[in-house]
Short mmCIF file of C-alpha atoms in Angstrom, two decimals:
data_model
loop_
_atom_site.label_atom_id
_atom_site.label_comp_id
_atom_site.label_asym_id
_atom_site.label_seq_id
_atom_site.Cartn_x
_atom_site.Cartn_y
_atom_site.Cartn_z
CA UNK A 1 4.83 6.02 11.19
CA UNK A 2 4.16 9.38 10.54
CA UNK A 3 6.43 12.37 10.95
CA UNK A 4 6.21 15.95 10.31
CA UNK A 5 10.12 15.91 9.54
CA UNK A 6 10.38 13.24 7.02
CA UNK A 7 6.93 13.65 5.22
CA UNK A 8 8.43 17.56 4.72
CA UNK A 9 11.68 16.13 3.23
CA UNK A 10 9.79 13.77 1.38
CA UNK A 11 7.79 16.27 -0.39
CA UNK A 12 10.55 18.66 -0.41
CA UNK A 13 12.58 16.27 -2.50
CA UNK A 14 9.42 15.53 -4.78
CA UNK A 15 9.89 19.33 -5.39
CA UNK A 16 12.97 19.46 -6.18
CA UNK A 17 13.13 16.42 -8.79
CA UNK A 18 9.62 18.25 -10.47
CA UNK A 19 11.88 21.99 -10.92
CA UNK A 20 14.86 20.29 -11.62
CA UNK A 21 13.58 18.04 -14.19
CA UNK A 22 11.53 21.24 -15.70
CA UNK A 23 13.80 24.05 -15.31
CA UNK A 24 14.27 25.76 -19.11
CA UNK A 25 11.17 24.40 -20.04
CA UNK A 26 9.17 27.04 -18.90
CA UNK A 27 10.96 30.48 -19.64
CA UNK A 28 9.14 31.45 -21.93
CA UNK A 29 6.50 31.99 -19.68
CA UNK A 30 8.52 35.09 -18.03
CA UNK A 31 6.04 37.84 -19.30
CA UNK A 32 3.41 36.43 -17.50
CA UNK A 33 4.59 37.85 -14.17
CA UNK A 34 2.58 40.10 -12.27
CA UNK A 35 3.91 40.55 -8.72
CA UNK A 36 5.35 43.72 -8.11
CA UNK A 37 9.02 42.63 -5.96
CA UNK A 38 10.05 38.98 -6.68
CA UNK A 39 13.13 37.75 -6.06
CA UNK A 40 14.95 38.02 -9.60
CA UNK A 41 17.20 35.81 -11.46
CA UNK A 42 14.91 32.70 -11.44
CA UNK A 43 13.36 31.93 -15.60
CA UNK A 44 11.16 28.85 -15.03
CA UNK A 45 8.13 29.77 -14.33
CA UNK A 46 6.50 26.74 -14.95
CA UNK A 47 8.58 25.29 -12.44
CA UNK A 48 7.68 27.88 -9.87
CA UNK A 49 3.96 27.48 -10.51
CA UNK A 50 4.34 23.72 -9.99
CA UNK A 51 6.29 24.89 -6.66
CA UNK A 52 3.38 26.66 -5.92
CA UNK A 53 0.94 24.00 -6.95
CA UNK A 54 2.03 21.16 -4.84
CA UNK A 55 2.03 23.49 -1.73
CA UNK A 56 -1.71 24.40 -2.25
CA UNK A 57 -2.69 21.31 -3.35
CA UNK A 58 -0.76 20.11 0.30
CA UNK A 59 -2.14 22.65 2.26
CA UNK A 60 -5.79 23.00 0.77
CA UNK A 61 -6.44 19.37 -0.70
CA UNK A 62 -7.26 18.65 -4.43
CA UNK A 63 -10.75 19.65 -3.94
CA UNK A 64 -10.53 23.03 -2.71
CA UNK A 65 -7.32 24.06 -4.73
CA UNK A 66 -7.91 26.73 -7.34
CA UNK A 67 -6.30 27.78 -10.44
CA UNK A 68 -6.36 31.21 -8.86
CA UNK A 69 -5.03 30.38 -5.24
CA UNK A 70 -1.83 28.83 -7.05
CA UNK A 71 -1.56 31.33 -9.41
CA UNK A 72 -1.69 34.14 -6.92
CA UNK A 73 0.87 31.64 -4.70
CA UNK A 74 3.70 32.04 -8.03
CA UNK A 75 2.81 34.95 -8.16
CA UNK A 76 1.75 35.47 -11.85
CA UNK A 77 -1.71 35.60 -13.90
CA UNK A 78 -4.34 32.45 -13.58
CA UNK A 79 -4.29 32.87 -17.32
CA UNK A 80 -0.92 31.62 -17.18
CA UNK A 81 -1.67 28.64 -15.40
CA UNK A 82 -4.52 27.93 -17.78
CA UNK A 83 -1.61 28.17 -20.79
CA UNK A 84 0.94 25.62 -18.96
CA UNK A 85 -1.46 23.47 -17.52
CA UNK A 86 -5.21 23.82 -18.98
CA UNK A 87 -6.77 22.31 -15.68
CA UNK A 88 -6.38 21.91 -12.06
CA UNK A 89 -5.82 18.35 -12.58
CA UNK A 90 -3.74 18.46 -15.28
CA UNK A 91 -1.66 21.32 -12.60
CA UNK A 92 -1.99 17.73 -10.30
CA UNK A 93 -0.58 15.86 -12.67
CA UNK A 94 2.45 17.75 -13.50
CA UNK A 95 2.96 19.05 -10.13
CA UNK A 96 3.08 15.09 -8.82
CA UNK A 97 4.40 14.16 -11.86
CA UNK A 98 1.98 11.56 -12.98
CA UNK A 99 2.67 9.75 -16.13
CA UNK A 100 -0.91 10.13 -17.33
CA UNK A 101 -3.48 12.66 -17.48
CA UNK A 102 -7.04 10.90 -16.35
CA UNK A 103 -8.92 13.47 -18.51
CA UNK A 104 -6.93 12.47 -21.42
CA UNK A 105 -7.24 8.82 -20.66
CA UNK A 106 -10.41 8.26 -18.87
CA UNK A 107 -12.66 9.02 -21.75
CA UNK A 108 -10.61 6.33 -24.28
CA UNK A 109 -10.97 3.84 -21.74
CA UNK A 110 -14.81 4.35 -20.84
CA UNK A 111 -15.62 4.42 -24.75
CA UNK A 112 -14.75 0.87 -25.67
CA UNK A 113 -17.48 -2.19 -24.92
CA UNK A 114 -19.17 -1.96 -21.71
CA UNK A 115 -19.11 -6.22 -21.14
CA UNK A 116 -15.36 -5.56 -21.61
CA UNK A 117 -14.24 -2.72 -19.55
CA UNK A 118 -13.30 -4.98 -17.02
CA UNK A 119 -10.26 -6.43 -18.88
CA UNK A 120 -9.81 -2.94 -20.62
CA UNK A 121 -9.03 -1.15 -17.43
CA UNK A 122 -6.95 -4.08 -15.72
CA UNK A 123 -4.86 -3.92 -19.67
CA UNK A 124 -4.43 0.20 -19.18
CA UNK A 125 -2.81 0.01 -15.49
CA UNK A 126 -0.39 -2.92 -15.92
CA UNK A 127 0.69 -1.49 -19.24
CA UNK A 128 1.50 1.77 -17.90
CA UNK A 129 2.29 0.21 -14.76
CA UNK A 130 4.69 -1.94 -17.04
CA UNK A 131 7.09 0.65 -17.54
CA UNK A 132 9.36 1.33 -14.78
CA UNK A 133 9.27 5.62 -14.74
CA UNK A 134 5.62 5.76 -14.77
CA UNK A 135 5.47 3.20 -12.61
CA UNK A 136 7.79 5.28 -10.39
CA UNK A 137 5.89 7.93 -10.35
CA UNK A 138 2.67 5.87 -9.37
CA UNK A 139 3.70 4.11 -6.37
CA UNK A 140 5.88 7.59 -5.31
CA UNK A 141 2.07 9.12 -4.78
CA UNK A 142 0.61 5.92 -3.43
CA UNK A 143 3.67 5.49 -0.88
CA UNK A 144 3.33 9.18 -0.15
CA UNK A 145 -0.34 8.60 0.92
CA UNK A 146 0.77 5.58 3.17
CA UNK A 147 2.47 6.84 5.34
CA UNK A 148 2.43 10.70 4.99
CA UNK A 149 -0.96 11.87 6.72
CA UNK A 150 -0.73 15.47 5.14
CA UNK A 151 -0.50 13.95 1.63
CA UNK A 152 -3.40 11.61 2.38
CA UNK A 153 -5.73 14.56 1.95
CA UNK A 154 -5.01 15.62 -1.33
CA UNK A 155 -4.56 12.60 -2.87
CA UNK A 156 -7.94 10.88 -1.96
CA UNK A 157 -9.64 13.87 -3.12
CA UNK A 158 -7.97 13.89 -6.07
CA UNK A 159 -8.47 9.89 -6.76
CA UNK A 160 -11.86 10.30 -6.10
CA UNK A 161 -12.88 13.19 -7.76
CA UNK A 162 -11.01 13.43 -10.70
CA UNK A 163 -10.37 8.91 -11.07
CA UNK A 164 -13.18 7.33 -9.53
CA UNK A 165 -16.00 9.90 -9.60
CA UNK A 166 -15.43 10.57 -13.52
CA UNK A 167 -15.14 7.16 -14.20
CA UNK A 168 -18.28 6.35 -12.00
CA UNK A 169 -20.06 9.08 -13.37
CA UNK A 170 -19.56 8.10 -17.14
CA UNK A 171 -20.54 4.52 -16.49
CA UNK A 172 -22.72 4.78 -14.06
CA UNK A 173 -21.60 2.95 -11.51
CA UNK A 174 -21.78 3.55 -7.38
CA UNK A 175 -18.60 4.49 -5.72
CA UNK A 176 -18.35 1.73 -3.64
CA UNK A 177 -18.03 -0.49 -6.46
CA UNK A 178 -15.78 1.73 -7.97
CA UNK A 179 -13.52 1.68 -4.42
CA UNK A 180 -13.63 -2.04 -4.89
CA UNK A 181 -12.19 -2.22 -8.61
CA UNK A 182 -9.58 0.19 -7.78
CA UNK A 183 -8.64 -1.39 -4.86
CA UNK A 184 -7.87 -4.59 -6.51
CA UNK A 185 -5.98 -2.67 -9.03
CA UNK A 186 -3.90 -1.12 -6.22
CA UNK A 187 -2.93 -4.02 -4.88
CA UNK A 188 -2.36 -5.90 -7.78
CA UNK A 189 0.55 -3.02 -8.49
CA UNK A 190 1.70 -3.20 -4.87
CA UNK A 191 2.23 -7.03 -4.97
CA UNK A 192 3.46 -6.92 -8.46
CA UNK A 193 6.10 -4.34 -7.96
CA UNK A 194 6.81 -3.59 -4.54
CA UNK A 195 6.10 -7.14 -2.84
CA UNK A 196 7.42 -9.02 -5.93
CA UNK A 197 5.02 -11.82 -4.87
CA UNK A 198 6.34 -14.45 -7.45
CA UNK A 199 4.56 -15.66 -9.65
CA UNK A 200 2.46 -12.52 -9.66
CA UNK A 201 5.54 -10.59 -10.22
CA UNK A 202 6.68 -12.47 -13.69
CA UNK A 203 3.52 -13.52 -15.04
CA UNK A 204 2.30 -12.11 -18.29
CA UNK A 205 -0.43 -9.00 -18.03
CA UNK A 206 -2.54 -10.99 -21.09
CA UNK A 207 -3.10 -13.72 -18.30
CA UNK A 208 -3.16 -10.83 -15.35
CA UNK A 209 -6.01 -9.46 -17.74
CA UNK A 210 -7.75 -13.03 -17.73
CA UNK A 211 -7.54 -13.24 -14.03
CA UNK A 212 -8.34 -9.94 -12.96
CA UNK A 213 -10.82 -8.76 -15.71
CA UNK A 214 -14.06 -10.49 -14.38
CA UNK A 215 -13.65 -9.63 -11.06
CA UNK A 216 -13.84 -6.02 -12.53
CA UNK A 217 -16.32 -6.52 -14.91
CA UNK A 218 -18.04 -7.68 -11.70
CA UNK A 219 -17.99 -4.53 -10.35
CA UNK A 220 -18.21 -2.35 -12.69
CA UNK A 221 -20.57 -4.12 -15.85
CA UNK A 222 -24.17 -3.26 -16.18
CA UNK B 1 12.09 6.47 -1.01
CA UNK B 2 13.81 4.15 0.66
CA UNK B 3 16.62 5.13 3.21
CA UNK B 4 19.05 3.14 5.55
CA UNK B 5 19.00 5.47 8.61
CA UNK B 6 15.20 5.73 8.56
CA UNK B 7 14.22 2.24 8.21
CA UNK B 8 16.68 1.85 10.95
CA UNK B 9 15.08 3.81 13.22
CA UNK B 10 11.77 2.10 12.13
CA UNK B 11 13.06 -0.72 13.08
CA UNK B 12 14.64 0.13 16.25
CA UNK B 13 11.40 2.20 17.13
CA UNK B 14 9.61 -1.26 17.12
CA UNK B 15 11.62 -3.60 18.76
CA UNK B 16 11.31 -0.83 21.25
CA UNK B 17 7.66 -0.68 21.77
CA UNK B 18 7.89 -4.59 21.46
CA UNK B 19 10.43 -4.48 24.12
CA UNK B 20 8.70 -1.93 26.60
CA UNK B 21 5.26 -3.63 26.08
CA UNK B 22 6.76 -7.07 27.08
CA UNK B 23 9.05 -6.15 29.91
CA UNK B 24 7.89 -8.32 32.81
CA UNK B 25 6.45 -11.51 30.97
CA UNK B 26 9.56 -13.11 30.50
CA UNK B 27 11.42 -12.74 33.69
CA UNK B 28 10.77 -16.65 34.60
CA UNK B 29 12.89 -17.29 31.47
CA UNK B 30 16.12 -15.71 33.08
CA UNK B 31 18.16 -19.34 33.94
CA UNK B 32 17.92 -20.45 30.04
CA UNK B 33 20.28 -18.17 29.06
CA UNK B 34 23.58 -19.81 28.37
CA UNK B 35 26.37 -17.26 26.93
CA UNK B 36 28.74 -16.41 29.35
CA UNK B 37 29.88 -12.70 29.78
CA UNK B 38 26.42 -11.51 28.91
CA UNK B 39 25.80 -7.70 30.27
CA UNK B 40 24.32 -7.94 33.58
CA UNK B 41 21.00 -6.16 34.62
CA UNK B 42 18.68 -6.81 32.08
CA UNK B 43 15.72 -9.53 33.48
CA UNK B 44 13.32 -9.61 30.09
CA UNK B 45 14.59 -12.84 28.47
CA UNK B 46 11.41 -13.08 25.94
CA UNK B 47 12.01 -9.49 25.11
CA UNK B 48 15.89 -9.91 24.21
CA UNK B 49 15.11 -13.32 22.01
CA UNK B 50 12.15 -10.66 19.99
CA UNK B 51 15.01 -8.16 19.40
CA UNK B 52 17.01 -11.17 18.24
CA UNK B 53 14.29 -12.39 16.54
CA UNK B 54 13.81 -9.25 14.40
CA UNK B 55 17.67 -8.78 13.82
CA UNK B 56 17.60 -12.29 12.11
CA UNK B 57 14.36 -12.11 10.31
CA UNK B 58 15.71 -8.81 8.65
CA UNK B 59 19.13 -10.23 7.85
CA UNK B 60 17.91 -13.75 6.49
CA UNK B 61 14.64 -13.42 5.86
CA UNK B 62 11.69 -15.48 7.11
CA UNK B 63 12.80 -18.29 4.77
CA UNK B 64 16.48 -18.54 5.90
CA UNK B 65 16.45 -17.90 9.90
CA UNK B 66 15.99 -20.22 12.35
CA UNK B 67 15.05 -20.96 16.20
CA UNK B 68 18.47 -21.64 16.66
CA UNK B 69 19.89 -18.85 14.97
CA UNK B 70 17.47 -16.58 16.75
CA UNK B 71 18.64 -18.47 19.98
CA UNK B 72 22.34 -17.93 19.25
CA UNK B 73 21.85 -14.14 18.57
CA UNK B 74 20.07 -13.80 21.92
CA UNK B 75 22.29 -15.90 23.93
CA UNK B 76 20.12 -18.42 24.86
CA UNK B 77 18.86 -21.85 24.42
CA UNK B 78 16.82 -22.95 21.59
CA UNK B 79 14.82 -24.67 23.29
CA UNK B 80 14.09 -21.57 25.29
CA UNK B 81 12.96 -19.95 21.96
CA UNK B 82 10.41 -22.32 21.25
CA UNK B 83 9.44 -22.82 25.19
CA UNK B 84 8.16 -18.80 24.46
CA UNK B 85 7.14 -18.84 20.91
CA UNK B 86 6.30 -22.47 19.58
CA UNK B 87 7.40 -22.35 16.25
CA UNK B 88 9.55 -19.69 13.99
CA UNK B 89 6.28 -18.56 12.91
CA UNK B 90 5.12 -18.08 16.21
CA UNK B 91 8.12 -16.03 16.94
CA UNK B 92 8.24 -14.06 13.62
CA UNK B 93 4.32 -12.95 14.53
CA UNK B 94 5.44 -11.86 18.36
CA UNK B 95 8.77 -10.35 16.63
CA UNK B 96 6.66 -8.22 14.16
CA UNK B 97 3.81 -7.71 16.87
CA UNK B 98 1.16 -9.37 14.71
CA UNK B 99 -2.48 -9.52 15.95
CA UNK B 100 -3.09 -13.30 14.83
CA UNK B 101 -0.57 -15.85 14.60
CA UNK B 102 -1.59 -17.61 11.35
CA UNK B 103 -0.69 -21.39 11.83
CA UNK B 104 -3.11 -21.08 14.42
CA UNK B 105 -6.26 -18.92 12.47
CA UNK B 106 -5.52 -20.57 9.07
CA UNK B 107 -6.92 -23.64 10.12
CA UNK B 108 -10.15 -22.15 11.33
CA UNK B 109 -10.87 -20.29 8.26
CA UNK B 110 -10.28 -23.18 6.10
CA UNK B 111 -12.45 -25.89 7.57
CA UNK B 112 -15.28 -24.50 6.82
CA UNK B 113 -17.73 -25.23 3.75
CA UNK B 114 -15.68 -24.57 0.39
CA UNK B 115 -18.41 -22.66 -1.21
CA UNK B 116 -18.42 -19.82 1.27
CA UNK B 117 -14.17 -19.68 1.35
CA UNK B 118 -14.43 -16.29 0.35
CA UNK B 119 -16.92 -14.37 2.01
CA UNK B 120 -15.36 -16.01 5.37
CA UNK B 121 -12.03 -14.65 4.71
CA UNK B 122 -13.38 -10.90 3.93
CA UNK B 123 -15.54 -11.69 7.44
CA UNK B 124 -12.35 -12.49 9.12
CA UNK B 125 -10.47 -9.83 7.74
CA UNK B 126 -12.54 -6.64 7.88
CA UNK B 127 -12.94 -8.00 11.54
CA UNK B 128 -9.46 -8.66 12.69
CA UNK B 129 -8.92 -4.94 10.77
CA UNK B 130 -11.71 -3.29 12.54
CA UNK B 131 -9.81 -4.04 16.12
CA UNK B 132 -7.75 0.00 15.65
CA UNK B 133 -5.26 -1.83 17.88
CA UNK B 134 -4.64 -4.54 15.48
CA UNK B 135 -5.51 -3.06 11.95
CA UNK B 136 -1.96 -0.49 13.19
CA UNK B 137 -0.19 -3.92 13.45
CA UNK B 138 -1.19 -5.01 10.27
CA UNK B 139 -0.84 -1.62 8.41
CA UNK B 140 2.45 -1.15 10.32
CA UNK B 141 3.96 -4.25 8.59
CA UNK B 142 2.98 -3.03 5.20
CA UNK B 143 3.80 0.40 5.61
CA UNK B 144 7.19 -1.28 6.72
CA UNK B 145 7.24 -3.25 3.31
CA UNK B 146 6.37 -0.46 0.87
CA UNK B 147 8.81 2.18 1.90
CA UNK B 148 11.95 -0.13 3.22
CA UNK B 149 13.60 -2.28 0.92
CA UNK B 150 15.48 -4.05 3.45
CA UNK B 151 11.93 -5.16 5.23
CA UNK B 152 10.46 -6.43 2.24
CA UNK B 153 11.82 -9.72 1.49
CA UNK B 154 11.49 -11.08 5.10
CA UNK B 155 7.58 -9.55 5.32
CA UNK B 156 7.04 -10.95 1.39
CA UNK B 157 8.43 -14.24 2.36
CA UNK B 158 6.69 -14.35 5.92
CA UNK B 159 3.20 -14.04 3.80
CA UNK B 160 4.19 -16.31 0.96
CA UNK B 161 5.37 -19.10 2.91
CA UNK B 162 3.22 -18.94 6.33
CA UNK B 163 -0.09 -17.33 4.79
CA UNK B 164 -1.02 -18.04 1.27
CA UNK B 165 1.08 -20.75 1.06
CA UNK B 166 -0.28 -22.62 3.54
CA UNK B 167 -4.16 -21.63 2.79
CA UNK B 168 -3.17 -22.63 -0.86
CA UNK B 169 -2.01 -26.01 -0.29
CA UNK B 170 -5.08 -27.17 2.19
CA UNK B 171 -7.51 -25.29 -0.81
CA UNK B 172 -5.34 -26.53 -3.69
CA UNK B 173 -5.19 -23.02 -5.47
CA UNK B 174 -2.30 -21.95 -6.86
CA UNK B 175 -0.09 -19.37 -5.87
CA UNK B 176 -0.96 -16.75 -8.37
CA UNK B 177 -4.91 -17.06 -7.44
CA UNK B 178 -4.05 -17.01 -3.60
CA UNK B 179 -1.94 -13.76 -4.83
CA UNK B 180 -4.61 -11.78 -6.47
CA UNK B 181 -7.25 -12.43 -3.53
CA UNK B 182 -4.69 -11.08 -0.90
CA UNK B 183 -4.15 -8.33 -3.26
CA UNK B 184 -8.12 -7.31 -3.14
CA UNK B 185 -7.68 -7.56 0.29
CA UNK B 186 -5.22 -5.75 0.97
CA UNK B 187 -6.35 -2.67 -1.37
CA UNK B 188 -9.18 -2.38 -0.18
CA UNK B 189 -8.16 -2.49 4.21
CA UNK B 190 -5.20 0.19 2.63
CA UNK B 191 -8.37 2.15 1.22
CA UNK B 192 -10.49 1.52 4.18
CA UNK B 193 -8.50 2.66 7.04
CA UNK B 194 -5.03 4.45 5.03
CA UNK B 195 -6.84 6.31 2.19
CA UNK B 196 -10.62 6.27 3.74
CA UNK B 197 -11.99 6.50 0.82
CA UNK B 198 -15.89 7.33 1.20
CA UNK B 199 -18.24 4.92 1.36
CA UNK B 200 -15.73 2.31 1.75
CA UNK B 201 -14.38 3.47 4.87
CA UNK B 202 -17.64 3.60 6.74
CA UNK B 203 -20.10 0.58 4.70
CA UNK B 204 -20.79 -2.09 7.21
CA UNK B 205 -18.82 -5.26 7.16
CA UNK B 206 -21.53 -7.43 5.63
CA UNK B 207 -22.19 -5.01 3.11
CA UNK B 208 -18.20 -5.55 2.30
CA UNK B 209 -18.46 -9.37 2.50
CA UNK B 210 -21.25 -9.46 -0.05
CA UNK B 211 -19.85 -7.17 -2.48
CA UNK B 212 -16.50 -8.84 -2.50
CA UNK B 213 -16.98 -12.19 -1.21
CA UNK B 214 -18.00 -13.48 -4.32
CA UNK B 215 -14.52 -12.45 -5.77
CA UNK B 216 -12.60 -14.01 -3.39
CA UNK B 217 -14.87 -17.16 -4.00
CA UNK B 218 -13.92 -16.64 -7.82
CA UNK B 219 -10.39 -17.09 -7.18
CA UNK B 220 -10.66 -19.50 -4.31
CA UNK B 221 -13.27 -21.69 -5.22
CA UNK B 222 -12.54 -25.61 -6.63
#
């Protein structure tokens, strides 16, 4: 199912929605230009960094992406990058335009109970999965890595580096198990929302949590 | 995501393959066809009801079509249709080039003793997914439902009605139980083989069935 044509539009597009969507936001950041020659009469340069970001990230994967490489790609100071963006994920996250930042959310969630993080994390992704522009934005990146094999890349890395292996990390916990949890978690969302398996689809996430929760406590308790 | 012309040409693309790979089997089938004025030339009888047979199942749905609107679409007698394929199941699973037709697995995997449901239907799937040749049938049908809108109800009906609905009823588990152990099934054969996460991608199948057979048991189990 993969082709070099579509998965090009595909991220193309995703491009265009992230600079459209940011364009004035960023003008401020003008000053911070370095390179000698650019074309003139563009002003967001948060924009163009984020242009810049998702072609490293696409070309180099999450793992080997630097702050520097797509700094030096927009042409303008890492420092700059740093100022917009603070991380290389959080550059992910706003150049894919996920709804949530895992280093902002990861340690709230790992911080509770540990005999109830089970139900805590299956509580965190259908409520954010709940609303309909995150969820967007979720299954946009999870479709992209089914059937686009240059996304596939980046994405896995950056699941399992900056999701799975923190989380893992923090509670201990083997990344197998931690492929397992998430897995039912991704497929929960898929049926949910894309399959609209009823009564998956319609039931409420208090008895989702029920359900769900001690198959990841399973995993993931002590 | 989702766009007319492409999924077209998905779906063209496979009743092609479907079409070249069974050219030959169904020449025998050539004096049940019935419609006068039919184009001349064409000697693949089982091949023409498929591309029927998908044409339907994508109008109607898996729910709505039947053997004898598949038969009228192809020109042919419905008797011929089920003289080939059996049942509408048996001709939705040829249509959509599925490895294993489930009316005649299901029955296999449920006789079995109760109290090891679930680790035989991880076994059975990790090993029908292990077969490249099939897992691309599989994961071609689910690609197909996450990035076509106009694939998804037939394919979400086609597992609802023919798959967990008929496991369900010989277990007695309800729907939304049935739903959440497909769902941890499907994530993790999308993270297996799509995503290859590491270690999941390469752990041996036991090691699979121990760690998430008792899950499966959780929701399956009396």
């Amino acid at each position: 199912m993969t082709d070099g044509a579509t998965g090009g539009g595909a991220v193309e597009s995703r491009a265009g929605d992230a600079a459209g969507g940011l364009t004035g936001r960023g003008a401020n950041g003008t000053s911070g230009r370095r390179r000698p020659g650019r074309r003139p009469g563009t002003a967001d340069t948060r924009g163009e960094i984020l242009t810049a970001a998702r072609k490293v990230f696409a070309e180099k994967g999450f793992d080997k992406a630097t702050i520097r490489g797509i700094a030096r790609e927009a042409g303008v100071d890492p420092a700059l990058v740093h100022h917009y963006f603070d991380t290389k994920e959080g550059t992910f996250v706003a150049a894919m335009q996920l709804p949530v930042d895992p280093s902002v959310v990861i340690p709230m969630i790992i911080s509770g109970p540990r005999e109830e993080i089970g139900e805590r994390i299956v509580r965190f992704i259908l409520t954010m999965t709940a609303d309909p522009k995150a969820r967007e934005q979720v299954l946009g990146v999870l479709r992209t890595a089914m059937v686009h094999d240059q996304a596939v890349a980046m994405i896995r890395e950056f699941f399992t580096t900056a999701v799975l292996g923190r989380v893992g990390e923090a509670l201990g916990v083997p990344p197998l198990r931690m492929q397992a949890a998430f897995s039912q978690m991704f497929g929960v969302v898929v049926m949910r929302y894309i399959l609209e398996l009823e009564p998956l689809a319609s039931v409420e996430t208090e008895e989702l949590v029920d359900l769900l929760g001690p198959t990841l406590q399973r995993y993931l308790g002590e």
